[in-house]
XYZ file of C-alpha atoms in Angstrom:
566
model
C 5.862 54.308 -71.476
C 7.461 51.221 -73.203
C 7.866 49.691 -70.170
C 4.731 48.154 -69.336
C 3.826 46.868 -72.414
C 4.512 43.639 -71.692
C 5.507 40.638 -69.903
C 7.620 38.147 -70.612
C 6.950 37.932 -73.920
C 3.489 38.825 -73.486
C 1.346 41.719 -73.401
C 0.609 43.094 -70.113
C -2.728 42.694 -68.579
C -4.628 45.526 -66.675
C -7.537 44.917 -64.306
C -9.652 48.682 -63.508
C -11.645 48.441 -60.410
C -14.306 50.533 -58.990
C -16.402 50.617 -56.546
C -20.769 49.876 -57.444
C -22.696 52.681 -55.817
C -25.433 52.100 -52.796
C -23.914 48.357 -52.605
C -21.326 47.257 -50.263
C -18.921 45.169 -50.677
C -19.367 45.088 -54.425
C -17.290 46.559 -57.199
C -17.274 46.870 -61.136
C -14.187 45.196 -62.424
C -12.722 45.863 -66.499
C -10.036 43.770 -67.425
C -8.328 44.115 -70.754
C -4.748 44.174 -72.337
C -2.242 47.620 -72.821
C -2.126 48.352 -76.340
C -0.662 51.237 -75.724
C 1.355 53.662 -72.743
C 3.686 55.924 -73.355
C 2.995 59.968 -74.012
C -0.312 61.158 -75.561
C 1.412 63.473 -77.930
C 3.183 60.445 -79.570
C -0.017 58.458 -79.809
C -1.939 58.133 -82.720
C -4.822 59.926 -81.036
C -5.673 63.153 -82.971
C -6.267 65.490 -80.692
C -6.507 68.699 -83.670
C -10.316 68.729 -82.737
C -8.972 70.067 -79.448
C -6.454 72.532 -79.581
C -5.025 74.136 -76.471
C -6.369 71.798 -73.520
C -4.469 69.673 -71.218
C -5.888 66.179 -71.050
C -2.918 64.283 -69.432
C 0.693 63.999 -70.545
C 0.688 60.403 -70.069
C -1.910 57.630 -71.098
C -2.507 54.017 -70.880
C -4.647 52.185 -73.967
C -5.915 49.147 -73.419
C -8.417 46.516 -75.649
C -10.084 43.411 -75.539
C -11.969 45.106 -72.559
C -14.314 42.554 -70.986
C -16.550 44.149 -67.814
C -17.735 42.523 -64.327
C -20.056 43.108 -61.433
C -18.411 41.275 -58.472
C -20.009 40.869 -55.449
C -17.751 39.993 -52.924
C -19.839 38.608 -50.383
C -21.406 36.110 -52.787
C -18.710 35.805 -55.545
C -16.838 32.553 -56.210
C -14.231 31.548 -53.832
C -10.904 29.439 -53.295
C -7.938 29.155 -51.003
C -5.051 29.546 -53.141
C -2.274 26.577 -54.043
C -0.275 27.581 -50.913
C -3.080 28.436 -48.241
C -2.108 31.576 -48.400
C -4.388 33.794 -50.271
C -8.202 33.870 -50.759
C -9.367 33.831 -54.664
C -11.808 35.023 -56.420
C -13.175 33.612 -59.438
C -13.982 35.816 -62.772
C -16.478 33.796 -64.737
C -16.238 34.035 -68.702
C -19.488 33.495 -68.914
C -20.683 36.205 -66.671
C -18.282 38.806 -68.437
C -19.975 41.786 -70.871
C -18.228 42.289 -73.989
C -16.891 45.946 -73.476
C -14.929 46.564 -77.240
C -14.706 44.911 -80.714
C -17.603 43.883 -82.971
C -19.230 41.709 -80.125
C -19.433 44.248 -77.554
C -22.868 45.223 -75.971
C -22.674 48.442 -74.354
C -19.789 50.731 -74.039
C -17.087 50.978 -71.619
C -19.078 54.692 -69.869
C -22.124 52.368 -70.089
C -20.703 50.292 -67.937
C -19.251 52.639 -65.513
C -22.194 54.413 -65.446
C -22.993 55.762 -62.175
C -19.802 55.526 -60.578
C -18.661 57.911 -58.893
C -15.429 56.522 -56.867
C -12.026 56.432 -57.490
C -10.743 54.271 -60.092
C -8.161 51.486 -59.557
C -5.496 50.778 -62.198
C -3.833 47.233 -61.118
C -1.371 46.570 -63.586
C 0.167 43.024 -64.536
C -2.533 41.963 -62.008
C -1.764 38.383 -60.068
C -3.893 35.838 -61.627
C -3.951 31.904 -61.233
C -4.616 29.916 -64.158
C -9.020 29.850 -64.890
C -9.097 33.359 -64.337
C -8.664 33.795 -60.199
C -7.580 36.423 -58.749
C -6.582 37.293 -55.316
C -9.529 38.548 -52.366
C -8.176 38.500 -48.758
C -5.381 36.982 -46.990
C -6.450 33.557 -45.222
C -5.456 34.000 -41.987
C -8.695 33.986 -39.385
C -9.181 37.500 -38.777
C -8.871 38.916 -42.268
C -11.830 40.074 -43.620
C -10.431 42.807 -45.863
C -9.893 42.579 -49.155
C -6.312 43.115 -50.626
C -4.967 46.377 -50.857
C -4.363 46.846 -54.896
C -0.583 47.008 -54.985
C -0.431 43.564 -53.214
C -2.358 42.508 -56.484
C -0.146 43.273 -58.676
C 2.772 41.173 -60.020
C 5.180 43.634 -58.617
C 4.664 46.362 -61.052
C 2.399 48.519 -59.368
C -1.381 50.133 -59.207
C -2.410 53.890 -59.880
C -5.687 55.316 -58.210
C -6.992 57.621 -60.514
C -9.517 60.571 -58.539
C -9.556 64.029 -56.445
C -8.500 63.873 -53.026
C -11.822 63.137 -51.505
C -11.709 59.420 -53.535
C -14.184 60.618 -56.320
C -14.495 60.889 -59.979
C -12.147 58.527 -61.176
C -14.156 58.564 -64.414
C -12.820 62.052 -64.845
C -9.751 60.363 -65.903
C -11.258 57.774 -68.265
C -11.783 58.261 -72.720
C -13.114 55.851 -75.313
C -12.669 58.568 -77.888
C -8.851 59.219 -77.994
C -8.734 61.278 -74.713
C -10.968 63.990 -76.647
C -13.825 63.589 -74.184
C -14.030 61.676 -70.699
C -16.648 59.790 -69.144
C -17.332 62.603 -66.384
C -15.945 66.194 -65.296
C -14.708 66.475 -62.357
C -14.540 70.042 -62.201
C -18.626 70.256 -62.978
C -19.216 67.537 -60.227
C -16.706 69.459 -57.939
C -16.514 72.728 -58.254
C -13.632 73.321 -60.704
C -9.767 71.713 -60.543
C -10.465 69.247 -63.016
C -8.398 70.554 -65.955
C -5.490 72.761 -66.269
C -7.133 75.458 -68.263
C -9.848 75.279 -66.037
C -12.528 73.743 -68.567
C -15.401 72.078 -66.653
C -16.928 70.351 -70.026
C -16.247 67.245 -71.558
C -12.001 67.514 -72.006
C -12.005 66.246 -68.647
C -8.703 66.627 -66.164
C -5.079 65.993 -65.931
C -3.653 63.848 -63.148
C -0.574 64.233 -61.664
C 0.473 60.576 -60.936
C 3.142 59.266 -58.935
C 3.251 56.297 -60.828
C 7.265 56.187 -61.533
C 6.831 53.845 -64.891
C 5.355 56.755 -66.346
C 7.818 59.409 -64.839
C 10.492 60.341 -67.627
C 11.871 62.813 -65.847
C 13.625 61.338 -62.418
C 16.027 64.130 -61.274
C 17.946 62.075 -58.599
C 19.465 59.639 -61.172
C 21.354 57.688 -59.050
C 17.998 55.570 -58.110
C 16.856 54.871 -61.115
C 16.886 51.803 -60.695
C 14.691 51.710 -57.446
C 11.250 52.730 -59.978
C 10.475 49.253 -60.714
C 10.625 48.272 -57.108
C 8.292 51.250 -55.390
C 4.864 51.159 -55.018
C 2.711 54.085 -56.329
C 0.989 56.490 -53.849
C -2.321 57.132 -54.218
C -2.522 59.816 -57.490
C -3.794 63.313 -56.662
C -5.537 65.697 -59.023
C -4.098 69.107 -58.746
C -4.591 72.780 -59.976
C -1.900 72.732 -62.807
C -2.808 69.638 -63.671
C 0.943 68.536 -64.928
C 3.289 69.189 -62.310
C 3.430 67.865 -58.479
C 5.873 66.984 -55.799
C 5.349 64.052 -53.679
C 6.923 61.176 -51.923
C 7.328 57.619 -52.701
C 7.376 54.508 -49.820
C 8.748 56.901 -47.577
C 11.892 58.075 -49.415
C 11.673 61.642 -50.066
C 12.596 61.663 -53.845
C 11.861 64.884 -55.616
C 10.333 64.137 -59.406
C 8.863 65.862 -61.916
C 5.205 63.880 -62.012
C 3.571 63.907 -65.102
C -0.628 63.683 -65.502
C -2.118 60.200 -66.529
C -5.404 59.364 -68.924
C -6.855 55.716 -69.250
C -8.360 54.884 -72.844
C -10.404 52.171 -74.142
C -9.792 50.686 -77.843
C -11.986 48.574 -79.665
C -10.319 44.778 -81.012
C -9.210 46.276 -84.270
C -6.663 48.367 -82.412
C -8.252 52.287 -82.560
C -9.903 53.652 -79.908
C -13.802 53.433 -79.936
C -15.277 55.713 -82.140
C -11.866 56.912 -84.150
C -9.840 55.342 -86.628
C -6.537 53.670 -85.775
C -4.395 50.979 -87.219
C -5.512 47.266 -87.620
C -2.732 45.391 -85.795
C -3.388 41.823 -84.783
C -4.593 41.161 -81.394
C -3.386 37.957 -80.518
C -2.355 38.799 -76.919
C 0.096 35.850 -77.056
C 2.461 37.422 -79.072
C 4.887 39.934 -78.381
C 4.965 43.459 -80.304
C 7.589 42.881 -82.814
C 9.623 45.683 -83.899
C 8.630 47.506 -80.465
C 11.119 49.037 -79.217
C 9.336 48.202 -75.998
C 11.652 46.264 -73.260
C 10.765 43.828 -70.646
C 9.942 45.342 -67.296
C 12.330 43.291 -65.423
C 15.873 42.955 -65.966
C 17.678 40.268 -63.407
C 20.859 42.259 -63.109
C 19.089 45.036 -61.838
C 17.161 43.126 -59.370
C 19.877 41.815 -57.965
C 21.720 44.977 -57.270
C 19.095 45.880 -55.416
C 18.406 42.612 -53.445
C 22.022 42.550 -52.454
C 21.941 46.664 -51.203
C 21.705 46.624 -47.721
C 20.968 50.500 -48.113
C 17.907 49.853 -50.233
C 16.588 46.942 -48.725
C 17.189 48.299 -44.433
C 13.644 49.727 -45.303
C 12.404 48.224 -48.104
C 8.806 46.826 -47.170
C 8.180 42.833 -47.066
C 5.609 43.778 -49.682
C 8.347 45.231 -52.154
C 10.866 42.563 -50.980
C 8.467 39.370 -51.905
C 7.473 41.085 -55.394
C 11.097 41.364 -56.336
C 12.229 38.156 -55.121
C 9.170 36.886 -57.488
C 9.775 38.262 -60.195
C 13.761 37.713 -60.198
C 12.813 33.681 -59.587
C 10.686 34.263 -62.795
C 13.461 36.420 -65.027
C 15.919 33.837 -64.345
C 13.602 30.280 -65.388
C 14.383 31.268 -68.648
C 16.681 28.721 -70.561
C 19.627 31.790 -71.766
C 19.688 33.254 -68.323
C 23.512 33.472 -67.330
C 24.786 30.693 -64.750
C 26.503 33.797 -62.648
C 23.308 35.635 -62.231
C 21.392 31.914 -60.848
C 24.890 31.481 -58.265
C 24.081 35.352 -57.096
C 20.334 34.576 -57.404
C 20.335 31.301 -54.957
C 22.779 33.135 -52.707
C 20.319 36.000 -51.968
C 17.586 32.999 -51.306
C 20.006 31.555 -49.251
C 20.259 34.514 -46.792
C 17.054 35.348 -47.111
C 16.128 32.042 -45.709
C 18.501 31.669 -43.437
C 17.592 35.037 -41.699
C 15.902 35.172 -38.518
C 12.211 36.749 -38.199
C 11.857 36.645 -41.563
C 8.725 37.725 -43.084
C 6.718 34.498 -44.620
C 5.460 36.305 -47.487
C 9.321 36.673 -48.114
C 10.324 33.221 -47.275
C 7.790 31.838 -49.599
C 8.675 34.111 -52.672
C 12.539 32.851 -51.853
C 11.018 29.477 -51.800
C 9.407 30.011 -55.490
C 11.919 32.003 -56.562
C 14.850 28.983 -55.607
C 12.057 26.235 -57.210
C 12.240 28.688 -60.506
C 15.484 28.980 -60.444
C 16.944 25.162 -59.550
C 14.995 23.943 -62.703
C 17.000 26.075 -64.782
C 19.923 24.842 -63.367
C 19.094 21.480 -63.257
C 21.602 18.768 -62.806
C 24.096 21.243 -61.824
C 21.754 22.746 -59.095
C 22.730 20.793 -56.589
C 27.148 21.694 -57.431
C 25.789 25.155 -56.187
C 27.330 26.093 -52.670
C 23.987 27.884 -51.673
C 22.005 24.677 -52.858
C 22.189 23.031 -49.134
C 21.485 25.546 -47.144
C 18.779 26.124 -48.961
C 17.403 22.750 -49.446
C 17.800 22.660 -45.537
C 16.208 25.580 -45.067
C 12.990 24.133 -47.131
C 12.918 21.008 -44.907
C 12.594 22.851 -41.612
C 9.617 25.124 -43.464
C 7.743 21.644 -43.428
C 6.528 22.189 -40.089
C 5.334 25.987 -40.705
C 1.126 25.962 -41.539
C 2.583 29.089 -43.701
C 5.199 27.820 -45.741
C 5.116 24.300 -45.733
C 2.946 23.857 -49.122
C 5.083 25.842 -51.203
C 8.304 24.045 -49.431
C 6.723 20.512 -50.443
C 5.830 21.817 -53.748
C 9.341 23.314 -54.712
C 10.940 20.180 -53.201
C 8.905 17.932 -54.993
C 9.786 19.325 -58.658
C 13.521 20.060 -58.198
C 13.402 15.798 -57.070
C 14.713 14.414 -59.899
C 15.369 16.897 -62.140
C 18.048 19.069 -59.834
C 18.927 16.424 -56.657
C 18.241 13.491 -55.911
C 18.158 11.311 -52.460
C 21.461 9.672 -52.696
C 23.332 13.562 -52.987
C 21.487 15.030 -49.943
C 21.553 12.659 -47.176
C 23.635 15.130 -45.111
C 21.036 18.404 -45.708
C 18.401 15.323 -44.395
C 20.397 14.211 -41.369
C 20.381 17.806 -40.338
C 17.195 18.573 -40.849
C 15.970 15.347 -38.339
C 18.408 16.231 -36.307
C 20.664 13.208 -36.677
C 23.651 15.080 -37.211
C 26.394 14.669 -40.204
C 27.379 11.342 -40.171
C 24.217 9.398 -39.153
C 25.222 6.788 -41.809
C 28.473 5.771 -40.589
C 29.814 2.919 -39.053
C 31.787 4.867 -36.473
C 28.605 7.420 -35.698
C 26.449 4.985 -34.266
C 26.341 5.505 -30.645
C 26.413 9.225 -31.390
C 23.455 9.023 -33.467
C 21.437 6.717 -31.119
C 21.705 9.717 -28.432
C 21.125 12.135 -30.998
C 18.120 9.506 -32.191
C 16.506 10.055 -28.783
C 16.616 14.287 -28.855
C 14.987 13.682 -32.326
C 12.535 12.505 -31.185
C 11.307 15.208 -29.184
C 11.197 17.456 -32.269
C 8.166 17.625 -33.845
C 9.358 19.004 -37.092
C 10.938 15.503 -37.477
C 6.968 13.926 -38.104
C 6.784 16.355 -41.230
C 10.168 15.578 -43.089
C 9.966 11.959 -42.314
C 6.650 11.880 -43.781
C 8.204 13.485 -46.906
C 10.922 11.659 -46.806
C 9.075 8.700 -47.277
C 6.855 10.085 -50.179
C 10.637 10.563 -51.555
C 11.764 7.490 -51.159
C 8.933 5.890 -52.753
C 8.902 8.299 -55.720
C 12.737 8.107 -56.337
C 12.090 4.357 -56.421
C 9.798 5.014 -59.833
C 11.595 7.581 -61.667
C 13.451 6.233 -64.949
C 16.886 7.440 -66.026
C 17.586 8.844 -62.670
C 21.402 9.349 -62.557
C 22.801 8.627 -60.075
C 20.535 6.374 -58.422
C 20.880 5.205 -54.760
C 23.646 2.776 -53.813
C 23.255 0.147 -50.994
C 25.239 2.338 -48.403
C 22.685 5.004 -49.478
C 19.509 2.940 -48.820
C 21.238 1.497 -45.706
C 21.661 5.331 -44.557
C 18.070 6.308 -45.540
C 16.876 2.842 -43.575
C 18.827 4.064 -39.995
C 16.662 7.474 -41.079
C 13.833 6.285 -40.423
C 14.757 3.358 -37.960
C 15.855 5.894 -35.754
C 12.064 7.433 -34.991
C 10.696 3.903 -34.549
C 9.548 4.772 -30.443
C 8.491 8.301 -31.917
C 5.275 9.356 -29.934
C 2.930 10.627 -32.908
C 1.436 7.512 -34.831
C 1.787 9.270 -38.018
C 5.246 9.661 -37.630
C 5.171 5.996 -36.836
C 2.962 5.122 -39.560
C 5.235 7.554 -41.826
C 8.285 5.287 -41.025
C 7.043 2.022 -41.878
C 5.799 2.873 -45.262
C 9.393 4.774 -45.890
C 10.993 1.517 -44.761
C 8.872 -0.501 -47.383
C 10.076 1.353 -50.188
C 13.628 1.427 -49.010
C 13.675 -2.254 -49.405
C 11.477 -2.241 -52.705
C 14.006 0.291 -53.805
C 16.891 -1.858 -52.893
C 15.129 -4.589 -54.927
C 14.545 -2.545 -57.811
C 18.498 -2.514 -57.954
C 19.177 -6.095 -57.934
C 19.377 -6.886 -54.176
C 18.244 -10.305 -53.030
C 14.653 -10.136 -51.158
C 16.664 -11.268 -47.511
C 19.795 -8.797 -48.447
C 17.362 -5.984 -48.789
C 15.161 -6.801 -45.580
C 18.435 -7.151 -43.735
C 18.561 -3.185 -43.750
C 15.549 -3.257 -41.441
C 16.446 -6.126 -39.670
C 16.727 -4.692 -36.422
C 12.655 -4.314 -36.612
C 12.119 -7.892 -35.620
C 13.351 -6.784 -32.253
C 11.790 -3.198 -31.746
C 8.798 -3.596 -33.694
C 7.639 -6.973 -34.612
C 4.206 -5.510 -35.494
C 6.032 -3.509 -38.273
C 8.616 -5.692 -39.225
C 5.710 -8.242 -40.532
C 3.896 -5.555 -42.016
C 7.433 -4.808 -44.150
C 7.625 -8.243 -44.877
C 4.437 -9.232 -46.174
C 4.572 -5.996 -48.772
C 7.948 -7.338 -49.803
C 6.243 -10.468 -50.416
C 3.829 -8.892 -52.314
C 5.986 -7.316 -54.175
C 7.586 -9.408 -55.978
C 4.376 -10.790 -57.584
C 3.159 -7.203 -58.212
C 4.305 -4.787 -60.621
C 3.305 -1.535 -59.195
C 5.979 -1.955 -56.154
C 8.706 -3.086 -58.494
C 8.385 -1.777 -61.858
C 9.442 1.994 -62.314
C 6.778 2.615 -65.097
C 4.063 2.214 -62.823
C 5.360 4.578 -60.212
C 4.789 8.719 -59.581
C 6.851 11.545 -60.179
């Protein structure tokens, strides 16, 4: 139960969705924070007032409840950072105060009317402002996302009988004495164990493996963070059930599940509870409450090739996630980031790979090469990686949250000057496109690149890297002339490239290769001599060059590093 009290060091959120009645594609949303989860018995519920009935073994708590009605079909909208994802916004201001001393109805108030199943997302997926994710945004997706692909990788529960209905059954405000509807009354009996049809309401047998204490096959313990709950089924005993999980037939002991509300003081609404303070910043001290996620775990299972032959991209992506975001922290070991960036490594190195996958390895590697820093880029993984990222430049799917990742680890974890061969590669130039005896290799490897049009996207970055580089203070080491000369012959060797943007791309790379070279001391003529050939293939550009030299040494923006980007 513990275990998804928080996150990080935070408490865990919990978003409860259900459908509105008679309206269609609109649903009533709750979000709040767990206060509680764990078994009712060892709640501070008192359940005397009710002896003998069977409410639920297990239950979830939550406060600060805030309530929505979201139309989809009219509701706020976004693309997400990386194109990916459709958003959705939840406004503040349109929220109703659900618990605490400002609240304005209750929680059944709310919900009144419902008579769906209820979604449980928990540690939903959220982008800073309060967005949360819709629909995919590729063309023909009009669907919304399915609730476990809104979650953080911890999972959803759907709490109802098998025909999708009376969710509410399953819901309390009063310390699980009463629930906001019987579903035995609206459906004929099954609700409870005992068979009461009033207001005690019904067990659930979940298969929600956070909440499952009682795993008999031991050896896969470890696989319950990773699975996805099936939907949750209300049965005639009300405790017990047997059921499979993401296709692996794992016999458990499920236990039944009840949702309750509590008001900001910490009790549930309308009982007495303690007074703990609800700052959901902080982390429950003295809990003896663990994070969910535990990197050494993870990677056991990343590295499996039994568990992940038919794991599902879905599972895959949330555990690459939330490994990238275990190891960002500043203690994590340096072994566990080496094992870490080789599982990114073969992940993005494989072929047909899934790009929700490659994207989450993407992240992941971004999270964690900032850790690593300085020494990211000692790592034997580190190229093929960084290699790997260049050639997702040309993918509509993954080149945003390639040029992202590359764009923060600049710097901070590699620099220009320390990954001229990864760049070579990717534009095809081969591994020695710098030296003296490569030349007439590289011009016939010059004219194959430029064929490839994957070569317009990284020289285009490439010269937004160049031109940054050239601005960043205390960047050690910085880029020597045999460097810049290398970088120049880069970009020199696309000059008859048949896309104008690569062209265009090229010339503006070339002006801060010799601004850059100036920046370190070169003479104006010694620098432009690096692009000398220019006057011969390009005259046109080789004036253009010229003239922004010119200007450069009269303006401060092109030489001085203070006035530059990051």
């Amino acid at each position: 139960g513990g275990q998804v009290l928080v996150s990080g060091s935070k408490r865990m959120k919990c978003m409860v969705e259900t459908k509105e009645p008679n309206k269609k594609n609109c649903v009533r949303i709750l979000t709040g924070v767990i206060d509680y989860s764990g078994s009712v018995s060892k709640c501070d519920f008192d359940r005397s007032e009710l002896p003998g009935t069977e409410t639920g073994t297990e239950c979830l708590r939550l406060r600060n409840v805030r309530g929505y009605i979201v139309d989809h079909s009219g509701v706020e909208s976004r693309l997400s950072n990386d194109k990916s994802i459709h958003e959705f916004h939840l406004d503040a201001n349109e929220a109703t105060d659900l618990t605490g001393r400002d609240a304005t109805m209750t929680t059944k108030e709310f919900l009144e009317g419902c008579e769906g199943s209820v979604d449980v997302i928990i540690d939903p997926q959220c982008s800073p402002g309060e967005w949360y994710p819709q629909r995919e945004a590729s063309a023909d997706s009009v669907r919304k996302l399915a609730p476990q692909f809104r979650s953080k990788g911890v999972g959803y529960i759907r709490l109802g009988d098998d025909m999708s209905r009376n969710g509410q059954a399953f819901l309390s405000s009063d310390g699980c004495k009463t629930f906001f509807s019987s579903s035995s009354a609206d459906n004929g009996g099954g609700g409870g164990s005992n068979g009461n049809s009033g207001s005690a309401g019904a067990a659930i047998a979940s298969s929600y493996n956070l909440f499952n204490s009682q795993i008999q096959d031991n050896d896969d313990a470890n696989l319950n963070l990773s699975m996805i709950p099936t939907k949750a089924k209300r049965t005639a005993t009300g405790n017990n059930a047997a059921n499979t999980n993401t296709g692996r037939a794992r016999s458990r002991q499920l236990q039944g599940l009840t949702i309750a509300f509590s008001d900001d003081e910490g009790s549930t609404e309308g009982s007495e509870g303690d007074s703990s303070d609800d700052d959901e910043s902080d982390s429950f001290a003295g809990s003896d409450c663990t994070p969910v996620d535990d990197a050494g775990d993870i990677l056991k299972q990343l590295q499996s090739v039994e568990i992940t032959k038919d794991m599902k991209w879905s599972e895959k992506a949330d555990l690459i996630t939330r490994l990238g975001k275990v190891l960002a922290e500043e203690e994590s070991p340096r072994g566990q980031c080496s094992a870490a960036l080789k599982v990114m490594q073969d992940v993005l190195g494989g072929k047909n790979g899934n790009v929700h996958v490659l994207r989450a390895a993407v992240e992941a590697a971004g999270n964690i090469g900032e850790r690593l820093g300085k020494d990211l880029v000692s790592e034997v993984s580190w190229r093929p990686i960084m290699l790997n990222m260049l050639r997702l430049l040309s993918s509509k799917q993954g080149s945003a949250v390639a040029k992202q990742n590359l764009k923060r680890l600049h710097g901070g974890g590699y620099n220009l000057s320390n990954s001229l061969i990864c760049i070579s590669h990717a534009l095809g130039l081969g591994k020695e496109a710098g030296g003296r005896r490569a030349k007439a290799a590289a011009a016939s490897r010059a004219a194959n690149a430029l064929k490839t049009a994957n070569n317009v996207d990284v020289v285009e970055w490439l010269a937004d890297r160049v031109e940054a580089e050239r601005h960043m203070k205390d960047l050690v080491p910085t880029a020597e002339k045999s460097a810049l000369e290398t970088l120049s012959r880069f970009f020199l060797s696309h000059v008859g490239h048949r896309d104008p943007r690569c062209r265009n791309n090229l010339i503006e790379g070339l002006i801060s290769v010799v601004l850059y070279g100036v920046r370190l001391g070169q003479k104006v003529p010694e620098a432009l001599s690096m692009v000398s050939e220019l006057k011969m293939n390009n005259p046109r550009g080789w004036k253009q060059i010229s003239q922004k030299v010119q200007e450069g040494k009269k303006d401060k923006k092109w030489s001085s590093p203070k006035q530059g980007r990051k």
